[in-house]
Coordinates of C-alpha atoms in Angstrom, one line a residue:
X1 CA 155.8 76.5 39.8
X2 CA 152.8 78.6 40.7
X3 CA 152.0 79.3 44.3
X4 CA 149.2 77.1 45.9
X5 CA 145.8 78.7 45.8
X6 CA 143.9 79.7 48.8
X7 CA 142.1 76.6 50.2
X8 CA 139.0 78.7 50.9
X9 CA 137.5 79.4 47.4
X10 CA 135.0 82.2 46.7
X11 CA 132.1 79.9 46.3
X12 CA 132.9 78.1 49.6
X13 CA 132.9 81.5 51.3
X14 CA 129.5 82.2 49.7
X15 CA 128.1 78.9 51.0
X16 CA 129.4 79.7 54.6
X17 CA 128.0 83.2 54.4
X18 CA 124.5 81.9 53.4
X19 CA 124.7 79.3 56.2
X20 CA 125.8 81.9 58.8
X21 CA 124.5 85.3 57.7
X22 CA 125.4 87.0 60.9
X23 CA 129.2 86.3 60.3
X24 CA 131.3 89.1 58.9
X25 CA 132.6 88.5 55.4
X26 CA 136.2 89.1 56.4
X27 CA 135.9 86.4 59.1
X28 CA 134.6 83.6 56.9
X29 CA 138.1 82.6 55.6
X30 CA 139.7 82.8 59.1
X31 CA 140.3 79.6 61.1
X32 CA 138.0 78.9 64.0
X33 CA 140.6 79.9 66.6
X34 CA 141.2 83.3 65.0
X35 CA 137.5 84.0 64.6
X36 CA 137.0 83.2 68.3
X37 CA 139.9 85.5 69.2
X38 CA 138.4 88.3 67.1
X39 CA 135.0 87.9 68.8
X40 CA 136.6 87.8 72.2
X41 CA 138.5 91.0 71.4
X42 CA 135.3 92.8 70.4
X43 CA 133.4 91.7 73.6
X44 CA 136.4 92.9 75.7
X45 CA 136.3 96.3 73.9
X46 CA 132.6 96.7 74.5
X47 CA 133.0 95.8 78.2
X48 CA 135.9 98.3 78.5
X49 CA 133.7 101.0 76.9
X50 CA 130.8 100.2 79.3
X51 CA 133.1 100.3 82.3
X52 CA 134.5 103.7 81.2
X53 CA 131.0 105.1 80.8
X54 CA 130.0 103.8 84.3
X55 CA 133.2 105.2 85.9
X56 CA 132.7 108.6 84.2
X57 CA 129.1 108.8 85.6
X58 CA 130.3 108.0 89.1
X59 CA 133.1 110.6 88.9
X60 CA 130.5 113.2 87.8
X61 CA 128.2 112.3 90.7
X62 CA 131.1 112.6 93.2
X63 CA 132.1 115.9 91.7
X64 CA 128.6 117.3 92.0
X65 CA 128.3 116.1 95.6
X66 CA 131.6 117.8 96.5
X67 CA 130.5 121.0 94.9
X68 CA 127.5 121.0 97.1
X69 CA 129.6 120.3 100.2
X70 CA 131.8 123.3 99.2
X71 CA 128.8 125.6 99.0
X72 CA 126.7 124.5 102.0
X73 CA 129.2 122.8 104.3
X74 CA 128.9 119.3 105.7
X75 CA 126.9 118.1 108.8
X76 CA 127.1 114.6 110.3
X77 CA 123.7 113.8 108.8
X78 CA 124.9 114.9 105.3
X79 CA 128.1 112.9 105.8
X80 CA 126.1 109.8 106.3
X81 CA 124.1 110.4 103.2
X82 CA 127.3 111.3 101.3
X83 CA 129.0 108.1 102.3
X84 CA 126.0 106.1 101.0
X85 CA 125.8 107.7 97.6
X86 CA 129.5 108.1 96.6
X87 CA 132.7 106.3 96.7
X88 CA 134.4 108.4 99.3
X89 CA 135.8 106.0 101.9
X90 CA 135.3 106.3 105.7
X91 CA 138.7 107.8 106.4
X92 CA 138.0 110.7 104.1
X93 CA 134.5 111.1 105.7
X94 CA 135.9 111.2 109.2
X95 CA 138.6 113.7 108.1
X96 CA 136.0 116.0 106.7
X97 CA 134.0 116.0 109.9
X98 CA 137.0 116.2 112.3
X99 CA 138.7 119.1 110.5
X100 CA 137.1 122.5 110.2
X101 CA 137.8 125.8 108.6
X102 CA 140.7 125.9 106.1
X103 CA 141.5 122.2 106.5
X104 CA 138.1 121.1 105.4
X105 CA 138.1 123.4 102.5
X106 CA 141.6 122.2 101.5
X107 CA 140.5 118.6 101.5
X108 CA 137.4 119.3 99.4
X109 CA 139.4 121.3 96.9
X110 CA 142.0 118.6 96.7
X111 CA 139.4 116.0 95.9
X112 CA 137.7 118.3 93.3
X113 CA 141.1 118.9 91.6
X114 CA 141.8 115.1 91.6
X115 CA 138.4 114.3 90.0
X116 CA 138.9 117.1 87.5
X117 CA 142.3 115.8 86.5
X118 CA 140.9 112.2 86.1
X119 CA 138.1 113.5 83.9
X120 CA 140.5 115.4 81.7
X121 CA 142.8 112.3 81.5
X122 CA 139.8 110.2 80.4
X123 CA 139.2 112.4 77.4
X124 CA 136.6 114.9 78.5
X125 CA 138.3 117.7 76.6
X126 CA 140.8 120.4 77.2
X127 CA 141.8 121.1 80.7
X128 CA 140.0 124.1 82.2
X129 CA 142.1 127.0 83.5
X130 CA 143.5 126.7 86.9
X131 CA 141.8 128.8 89.5
X132 CA 143.7 130.7 92.2
X133 CA 143.2 130.5 95.9
X134 CA 141.0 133.6 95.8
X135 CA 138.3 131.7 93.9
X136 CA 137.8 129.2 96.7
X137 CA 138.1 131.7 99.5
X138 CA 135.4 133.9 98.0
X139 CA 132.2 134.2 100.1
X140 CA 129.6 131.6 99.1
X141 CA 126.6 133.7 100.3
X142 CA 125.2 136.2 97.7
X143 CA 125.5 139.9 98.5
X144 CA 122.6 142.3 98.1
X145 CA 122.2 144.2 94.9
X146 CA 121.9 148.0 95.1
X147 CA 118.8 149.6 93.7
X148 CA 118.0 148.6 90.1
X149 CA 121.5 147.9 89.2
X150 CA 121.9 145.1 86.6
X151 CA 123.0 141.6 87.8
X152 CA 126.7 140.8 87.7
X153 CA 128.0 139.2 84.6
X154 CA 127.6 135.7 86.0
X155 CA 125.4 134.5 83.2
X156 CA 126.4 131.1 81.8
X157 CA 124.6 130.7 78.5
X158 CA 124.1 127.2 77.3
X159 CA 125.1 126.8 73.7
X160 CA 125.5 123.6 71.8
X161 CA 128.5 122.5 73.9
X162 CA 128.1 120.8 77.2
X163 CA 128.4 123.1 80.2
X164 CA 131.6 122.6 82.1
X165 CA 130.4 124.0 85.4
X166 CA 128.4 121.5 87.5
X167 CA 126.7 124.4 89.4
X168 CA 124.5 124.9 86.4
X169 CA 123.2 121.4 86.4
X170 CA 119.6 120.8 87.3
X171 CA 119.0 119.1 90.7
X172 CA 116.4 116.4 91.1
X173 CA 113.0 117.6 91.9
X174 CA 111.5 116.8 95.4
X175 CA 108.3 115.0 95.9
X176 CA 106.5 118.2 96.6
X177 CA 106.3 121.0 94.0
X178 CA 109.9 122.4 93.8
X179 CA 111.0 125.9 94.4
X180 CA 110.4 128.4 91.6
X181 CA 113.0 130.1 89.4
X182 CA 112.8 133.6 88.0
X183 CA 112.4 134.2 84.3
X184 CA 111.8 137.4 82.4
X185 CA 112.8 139.3 79.3
X186 CA 116.1 140.5 78.1
X187 CA 118.3 137.3 78.2
X188 CA 119.1 134.6 75.7
X189 CA 116.5 131.8 75.5
X190 CA 116.6 129.4 78.4
X191 CA 119.9 130.6 79.7
X192 CA 120.8 130.0 83.4
X193 CA 121.5 133.0 85.5
X194 CA 122.9 133.1 89.0
X195 CA 121.3 135.8 91.2
X196 CA 121.4 136.5 94.9
X197 CA 118.4 135.8 97.0
X198 CA 118.0 139.4 98.1
X199 CA 117.9 140.8 94.6
X200 CA 114.3 140.0 94.0
X201 CA 111.4 140.7 96.3
X202 CA 109.7 137.4 95.7
X203 CA 112.6 135.0 95.4
X204 CA 112.8 131.9 97.5
X205 CA 115.3 132.4 100.4
X206 CA 117.3 129.4 99.3
X207 CA 117.0 129.9 95.5
X208 CA 120.4 130.3 93.8
X209 CA 120.0 128.9 90.3
X210 CA 117.3 130.6 88.2
X211 CA 116.4 130.5 84.5
X212 CA 115.2 133.5 82.5
X213 CA 113.8 133.1 79.0
X214 CA 113.1 135.4 76.1
X215 CA 111.5 134.8 72.8
X216 CA 113.1 131.6 71.2
X217 CA 112.2 131.3 67.5
X218 CA 113.3 127.6 67.4
X219 CA 110.7 126.7 70.0
X220 CA 107.9 128.8 68.5
X221 CA 106.4 125.8 66.7
X222 CA 106.3 123.7 69.8
X223 CA 104.9 126.5 72.0
X224 CA 102.1 127.4 69.6
X225 CA 101.2 123.8 69.1
X226 CA 100.9 123.2 72.8
X227 CA 98.8 126.4 73.3
X228 CA 96.4 125.0 70.6
X229 CA 96.3 121.6 72.4
X230 CA 98.1 119.9 69.5
X231 CA 100.3 117.8 71.9
X232 CA 101.5 115.4 69.2
X233 CA 102.9 118.2 67.0
X234 CA 104.5 119.8 70.1
X235 CA 106.1 116.5 71.1
X236 CA 107.3 115.9 67.5
X237 CA 108.9 119.4 67.3
X238 CA 110.7 119.1 70.6
X239 CA 111.8 115.5 69.9
X240 CA 113.3 116.7 66.5
X241 CA 115.3 119.4 68.3
X242 CA 116.6 117.2 71.2
X243 CA 117.0 114.0 69.2
X244 CA 120.2 112.6 67.8
X245 CA 121.4 115.1 65.2
X246 CA 119.0 117.8 66.4
X247 CA 120.0 121.4 66.8
X248 CA 119.4 121.2 70.6
X249 CA 120.7 117.7 71.2
X250 CA 123.3 119.1 73.6
X251 CA 121.1 121.8 75.1
X252 CA 119.9 120.6 78.5
X253 CA 117.3 123.3 79.0
X254 CA 115.5 122.3 75.8
X255 CA 115.3 118.7 77.1
X256 CA 113.7 120.2 80.3
X257 CA 110.9 121.7 78.1
X258 CA 110.2 118.2 76.7
X259 CA 110.1 116.8 80.3
X260 CA 107.6 119.5 81.2
X261 CA 105.4 118.5 78.2
X262 CA 105.3 114.9 79.4
X263 CA 104.4 116.0 82.9
X264 CA 101.6 118.3 81.5
X265 CA 100.0 115.6 79.5
X266 CA 100.6 112.7 82.0
X267 CA 102.9 110.6 79.8
X268 CA 104.9 108.8 82.4
X269 CA 106.4 106.0 80.2
X270 CA 107.7 108.6 77.7
X271 CA 109.1 110.7 80.6
X272 CA 111.0 107.7 82.0
X273 CA 112.4 106.8 78.6
X274 CA 113.5 110.3 78.1
X275 CA 115.1 110.4 81.6
X276 CA 117.4 107.5 80.6
X277 CA 118.5 109.3 77.5
X278 CA 119.0 112.5 79.4
X279 CA 121.2 110.9 82.1
X280 CA 123.3 109.2 79.4
X281 CA 123.6 112.3 77.4
X282 CA 124.5 114.8 80.2
X283 CA 125.8 112.5 82.9
X284 CA 123.6 113.7 85.8
X285 CA 120.3 112.8 87.2
X286 CA 117.1 113.5 85.3
X287 CA 114.1 115.3 86.7
X288 CA 111.7 113.4 88.9
X289 CA 108.2 112.4 87.6
X290 CA 104.9 113.9 88.7
X291 CA 101.7 114.1 86.8
X292 CA 100.1 117.6 86.5
X293 CA 96.7 116.2 85.3
X294 CA 96.6 114.0 88.4
X295 CA 97.4 116.9 90.6
X296 CA 94.5 118.9 89.0
X297 CA 92.1 115.9 89.2
X298 CA 93.0 115.3 92.9
X299 CA 92.4 119.0 93.7
X300 CA 89.1 118.9 91.9
X301 CA 88.0 115.7 93.6
X302 CA 88.6 117.3 97.0
X303 CA 86.3 120.2 96.1
X304 CA 83.4 118.1 94.8
X305 CA 81.0 116.7 97.4
X306 CA 80.0 113.1 97.2
X307 CA 81.2 110.6 94.6
X308 CA 77.7 109.8 93.3
X309 CA 76.8 113.4 92.9
X310 CA 79.1 113.7 90.0
X311 CA 77.1 111.0 88.1
X312 CA 73.8 112.8 88.8
X313 CA 75.2 116.3 88.1
X314 CA 78.3 117.3 86.2
X315 CA 79.3 115.3 83.1
X316 CA 82.9 115.4 82.2
X317 CA 82.4 115.6 78.4
X318 CA 79.2 116.0 76.2
X319 CA 79.5 114.7 72.7
X320 CA 78.1 117.1 70.1
X321 CA 75.6 116.0 67.5
X322 CA 78.3 116.0 64.8
X323 CA 81.6 114.7 65.9
X324 CA 84.6 116.1 64.0
X325 CA 88.4 116.1 64.6
X326 CA 88.2 119.4 66.6
X327 CA 85.7 117.9 69.0
X328 CA 88.0 114.9 69.5
X329 CA 90.9 117.2 70.2
X330 CA 88.8 119.0 72.8
X331 CA 88.0 115.7 74.4
X332 CA 91.7 114.7 74.6
X333 CA 92.6 118.0 76.1
X334 CA 89.7 118.0 78.6
X335 CA 90.4 114.5 79.8
X336 CA 93.8 115.6 81.1
X337 CA 92.3 117.2 84.2
X338 CA 89.0 115.3 84.7
X339 CA 88.8 113.4 88.1
X340 CA 87.9 109.8 88.0
X341 CA 85.5 108.4 87.0
X342 CA 85.3 110.1 83.6
X343 CA 81.7 110.6 82.6
X344 CA 81.0 110.9 78.9
X345 CA 77.5 111.6 77.4
X346 CA 77.1 110.2 73.9
X347 CA 73.3 110.6 73.7
X348 CA 73.4 113.7 71.3
X349 CA 75.6 112.0 68.7
X350 CA 74.1 111.7 65.3
X351 CA 77.0 111.5 62.9
X352 CA 80.8 111.7 62.7
X353 CA 83.4 112.1 60.0
X354 CA 86.1 109.6 59.1
X355 CA 88.9 111.8 60.4
X356 CA 87.2 112.1 63.8
X357 CA 86.7 108.3 63.9
X358 CA 90.4 107.7 63.2
X359 CA 91.5 110.2 65.9
X360 CA 89.0 108.8 68.4
X361 CA 90.2 105.3 67.7
X362 CA 93.7 106.3 68.4
X363 CA 92.6 108.0 71.7
X364 CA 90.7 104.9 72.7
X365 CA 93.8 102.7 72.1
X366 CA 95.8 104.9 74.4
X367 CA 93.2 104.7 77.1
X368 CA 92.9 100.9 76.7
X369 CA 96.4 100.5 78.1
X370 CA 95.7 102.6 81.2
X371 CA 93.8 101.8 84.4
X372 CA 90.9 104.3 84.0
X373 CA 87.4 104.3 85.3
X374 CA 84.7 105.7 82.9
X375 CA 80.9 106.0 82.7
X376 CA 79.3 106.2 79.3
X377 CA 75.9 107.8 79.3
X378 CA 74.0 106.9 76.2
X379 CA 76.9 104.7 75.1
X380 CA 74.7 102.5 72.8
X381 CA 74.2 105.6 70.7
X382 CA 77.9 105.5 69.8
X383 CA 77.7 101.9 68.6
X384 CA 74.5 102.6 66.6
X385 CA 76.1 105.5 64.7
X386 CA 79.2 103.4 64.0
X387 CA 77.1 100.6 62.6
X388 CA 75.2 103.0 60.4
X389 CA 78.4 104.6 59.1
X390 CA 80.0 101.2 58.1
X391 CA 77.4 98.5 57.3
X392 CA 78.4 95.0 56.7
X393 CA 79.4 94.3 53.1
X394 CA 79.8 97.9 52.0
X395 CA 83.5 98.2 51.0
X396 CA 83.2 101.9 50.2
X397 CA 82.9 102.7 53.9
X398 CA 86.0 104.0 55.6
X399 CA 87.8 101.3 57.7
X400 CA 88.3 103.9 60.4
X401 CA 84.7 103.4 61.5
X402 CA 85.2 99.7 61.9
X403 CA 88.4 100.2 63.8
X404 CA 86.7 102.6 66.2
X405 CA 83.8 100.2 66.7
X406 CA 86.2 97.3 67.5
X407 CA 88.2 99.6 69.9
X408 CA 85.0 100.7 71.7
X409 CA 83.9 97.1 72.1
X410 CA 87.3 96.3 73.7
X411 CA 87.0 99.2 76.1
X412 CA 83.5 98.1 77.2
X413 CA 84.7 94.5 77.6
X414 CA 82.3 92.9 75.1
X415 CA 84.3 90.0 73.6
X416 CA 81.2 88.3 72.0
X417 CA 80.2 91.4 70.1
X418 CA 83.8 92.0 69.2
X419 CA 84.0 88.6 67.6
X420 CA 80.8 89.2 65.6
X421 CA 82.0 92.6 64.4
X422 CA 85.4 91.1 63.5
X423 CA 83.8 88.5 61.3
X424 CA 81.7 91.2 59.6
X425 CA 84.9 93.2 59.1
X426 CA 86.6 90.2 57.5
X427 CA 83.7 89.5 55.2
X428 CA 83.5 93.2 54.1
X429 CA 87.2 93.9 53.4
X430 CA 88.4 90.3 52.9
X431 CA 91.3 90.8 55.3
X432 CA 92.2 89.4 58.7
X433 CA 90.5 91.2 61.5
X434 CA 92.2 92.5 64.7
X435 CA 92.5 90.0 67.5
X436 CA 90.8 90.4 70.9
X437 CA 92.9 91.9 73.7
X438 CA 91.6 92.7 77.2
X439 CA 91.6 96.3 78.2
X440 CA 93.1 97.8 81.4
X441 CA 90.4 100.4 81.7
X442 CA 86.9 99.9 83.0
X443 CA 83.9 101.4 81.2
X444 CA 80.3 101.1 82.3
X445 CA 77.6 101.9 79.8
X446 CA 74.2 103.2 80.9
X447 CA 71.3 105.2 79.7
X448 CA 71.3 109.0 79.6
X449 CA 69.1 110.2 82.5
X450 CA 71.5 112.8 83.9
X451 CA 72.1 116.5 83.6
X452 CA 74.8 117.3 81.0
X453 CA 76.5 120.3 82.6
X454 CA 80.2 120.1 81.9
X455 CA 82.6 121.4 84.5
X456 CA 84.8 124.4 83.6
X457 CA 88.4 123.7 82.3
X458 CA 89.7 126.9 84.0
X459 CA 89.8 126.9 87.8
X460 CA 90.8 130.0 89.8
X461 CA 91.1 129.8 93.5
X462 CA 89.9 132.5 96.0
X463 CA 92.3 135.3 96.9
X464 CA 94.2 135.0 100.1
X465 CA 96.1 137.9 101.6
X466 CA 99.2 138.0 103.8
X467 CA 101.8 140.5 104.9
X468 CA 105.6 140.4 104.4
X469 CA 108.3 142.7 105.7
X470 CA 109.1 145.6 103.4
X471 CA 112.7 145.8 102.2
X472 CA 112.4 149.3 100.8
X473 CA 111.1 151.2 103.9
X474 CA 113.4 152.5 106.5
X475 CA 110.8 151.6 109.2
X476 CA 111.7 148.0 110.3
X477 CA 108.1 147.4 111.2
X478 CA 106.7 148.3 107.8
X479 CA 104.9 145.5 105.9
X480 CA 103.6 144.9 102.4
X481 CA 100.3 143.3 101.8
X482 CA 100.5 140.3 99.4
X483 CA 97.5 138.7 97.6
X484 CA 97.8 135.1 96.5
X485 CA 95.7 133.3 93.9
X486 CA 96.1 130.0 92.1
X487 CA 95.4 129.2 88.4
X488 CA 94.7 125.5 87.8
X489 CA 93.8 123.3 84.9
X490 CA 93.6 124.8 81.4
X491 CA 92.8 128.5 80.8
X492 CA 90.7 128.2 77.6
X493 CA 88.5 130.8 76.0
X494 CA 87.2 134.0 77.6
X495 CA 88.4 134.2 81.2
X496 CA 87.7 138.0 81.5
X497 CA 84.7 137.7 83.8
X498 CA 86.7 135.3 86.1
X499 CA 89.6 137.7 86.3
X500 CA 87.3 140.7 86.8
X501 CA 85.8 138.9 89.8
X502 CA 89.3 138.7 91.4
X503 CA 89.8 142.5 91.2
X504 CA 87.4 143.1 94.0
X505 CA 89.2 140.6 96.2
X506 CA 92.7 142.1 95.9
X507 CA 92.0 144.9 98.4
X508 CA 95.0 147.0 99.2
X509 CA 97.5 144.4 98.2
X510 CA 100.5 145.8 96.3
X511 CA 101.9 142.4 95.3
X512 CA 99.8 139.7 93.6
X513 CA 101.4 136.2 93.6
X514 CA 99.7 133.9 91.0
X515 CA 100.6 130.2 91.6
X516 CA 100.8 128.2 88.4
X517 CA 101.9 124.9 89.9
X518 CA 98.8 123.2 88.6
X519 CA 98.3 125.3 85.4
X520 CA 98.5 122.9 82.5
X521 CA 97.9 125.1 79.4
X522 CA 96.8 128.6 78.3
X523 CA 95.4 129.2 74.9
X524 CA 95.6 132.5 72.9
X525 CA 92.3 133.9 73.9
X526 CA 92.9 133.3 77.6
X527 CA 96.5 134.7 77.3
X528 CA 95.1 137.9 75.8
X529 CA 92.7 138.3 78.7
X530 CA 95.5 137.6 81.2
X531 CA 97.8 140.2 79.5
X532 CA 95.0 142.9 79.8
X533 CA 94.5 141.9 83.5
X534 CA 98.3 142.2 84.2
X535 CA 98.4 145.7 82.5
X536 CA 95.4 146.8 84.6
X537 CA 97.1 145.7 87.8
X538 CA 100.3 147.5 86.7
X539 CA 98.4 150.7 86.2
X540 CA 97.2 150.3 89.8
X541 CA 100.9 150.2 90.9
X542 CA 100.6 146.5 91.8
X543 CA 103.3 143.9 91.0
X544 CA 102.1 140.7 89.5
X545 CA 104.3 137.6 89.9
X546 CA 103.6 134.2 88.3
X547 CA 105.3 131.4 90.2
X548 CA 105.8 127.7 89.7
X549 CA 105.0 127.8 86.0
X550 CA 106.3 125.0 83.7
X551 CA 108.4 126.0 80.8
X552 CA 105.9 125.7 77.9
X553 CA 103.5 128.1 79.7
X554 CA 106.4 130.4 80.5
X555 CA 107.6 130.5 76.9
X556 CA 104.1 131.2 75.8
X557 CA 103.8 134.1 78.3
X558 CA 107.0 135.4 76.8
X559 CA 105.6 135.1 73.2
X560 CA 102.5 137.0 74.3
X561 CA 104.5 139.7 76.1
X562 CA 103.2 139.0 79.6
X563 CA 106.7 138.7 81.0
X564 CA 107.4 142.3 80.0
X565 CA 104.9 143.5 82.5
X566 CA 105.0 140.8 85.2
X567 CA 107.6 138.5 86.6
X568 CA 107.4 134.8 85.7
X569 CA 109.1 132.3 87.9
X570 CA 109.7 128.9 86.4
X571 CA 109.5 125.7 88.4
X572 CA 112.9 124.3 89.1
X573 CA 113.7 120.9 87.7

């Protein structure tokens, strides 16, 4: 007698699969109890993986905190903060405060060893070599470097693998612009380097971790695109490198370059999204957000007199008579540092090409989602040109003109005219028109009766001088004169006359500190002028130091050869 056939036939399985497409094929023939057990097992496995990831993150945070305690010691105030941010219990905290000297170090080392052992047991990789007592008893303060001797072999190059030493991890940036880090030529690209604070003449007294960069071929495309104000191409290039499967996916320093890009172009939502991926990828806190365009705009607003004088005098952007894609790119770049309200003058516009219309429409849609304040002088001229470029019923006209017209009507909050234009669009192309959505920005359209003098993109502060104690003179009272100047905004085009004006203000200063904390971008022409200026100062036996530069500008300085003749200090995370 043949064995009884399976009660669940193939066609019955097909019917169940069609009725429940989310069910796995292998689970269709199972009884209901077994299917529920399988689903429960999967949910338990997911919960276990999530708990493990959360516990690993907490262990890494405790390990980083204990490393900091080992380097800097522990005060009662720090103990209170430590107790609120880690899982060390009160008894351990009181023990760390009560004991001193060797007992305190022994407790910290024991805790570090315990966490390291737990991390190894949870599958973090091979166990690192055991360090002897001499490692922990070594002095934590850096020692001076003699003469021009090279730095000790303490470089920790970041390759594709995750760095094991928590000391090389970036620390969260404070609310104020953080301390600078040194970078120059001669090292592997974006490789961390530990130097003593006395090795450099201009190092921050508490700076320990610094980054030095050299020419990095893999970042050339992104650096050149950023210098040319092609921010989309720069973002795409860096995202490909740091994304899943990218060549720099496990390279934390390349992620920091992308963070600096978002800071430079004011993209907070992209920055925060990247911060979540960064924390999940590397297991430590991401950099803190600040907007460089906002910093530049606030500084510019403090310098200008009254609010209304801006409307009567300077105009943020003047539209040319023929609007092309390059003009739209300049508008996008210039808007990064314009203080509110943005004042645009459209009165000279006569025609535009379809590519410019598409790019301007994309720019408008980006501004629609932001709380911006704008003034359009001669704004009706824009609507007239768009109506002439795409008349009703002419299907040969590029739809980009219609899209730009609808976006402009949304920006100016004209729902009635938007509905009329949408109906004409539907009649012309026989497709459904876009629906009305209110805009977050505020645009006021007025006639053009104002002066159209655009403010400069490049801003250079006046030179200020100070004196510091000389470290190379045997006389303890000897001082060195230091000149300080700030570069702000975007250095675009010929900046030779501006730099030449600074030469007369340097006086007898032997050190020139150039602050780049609010420097967004430098193009090729400006970088060439800056290189010539640095070479001239070097011939005068002056030392030029660029401080607080973000990484894309610093990498561009390296590509142009500026860091071979001047020191470039990169802003810490």
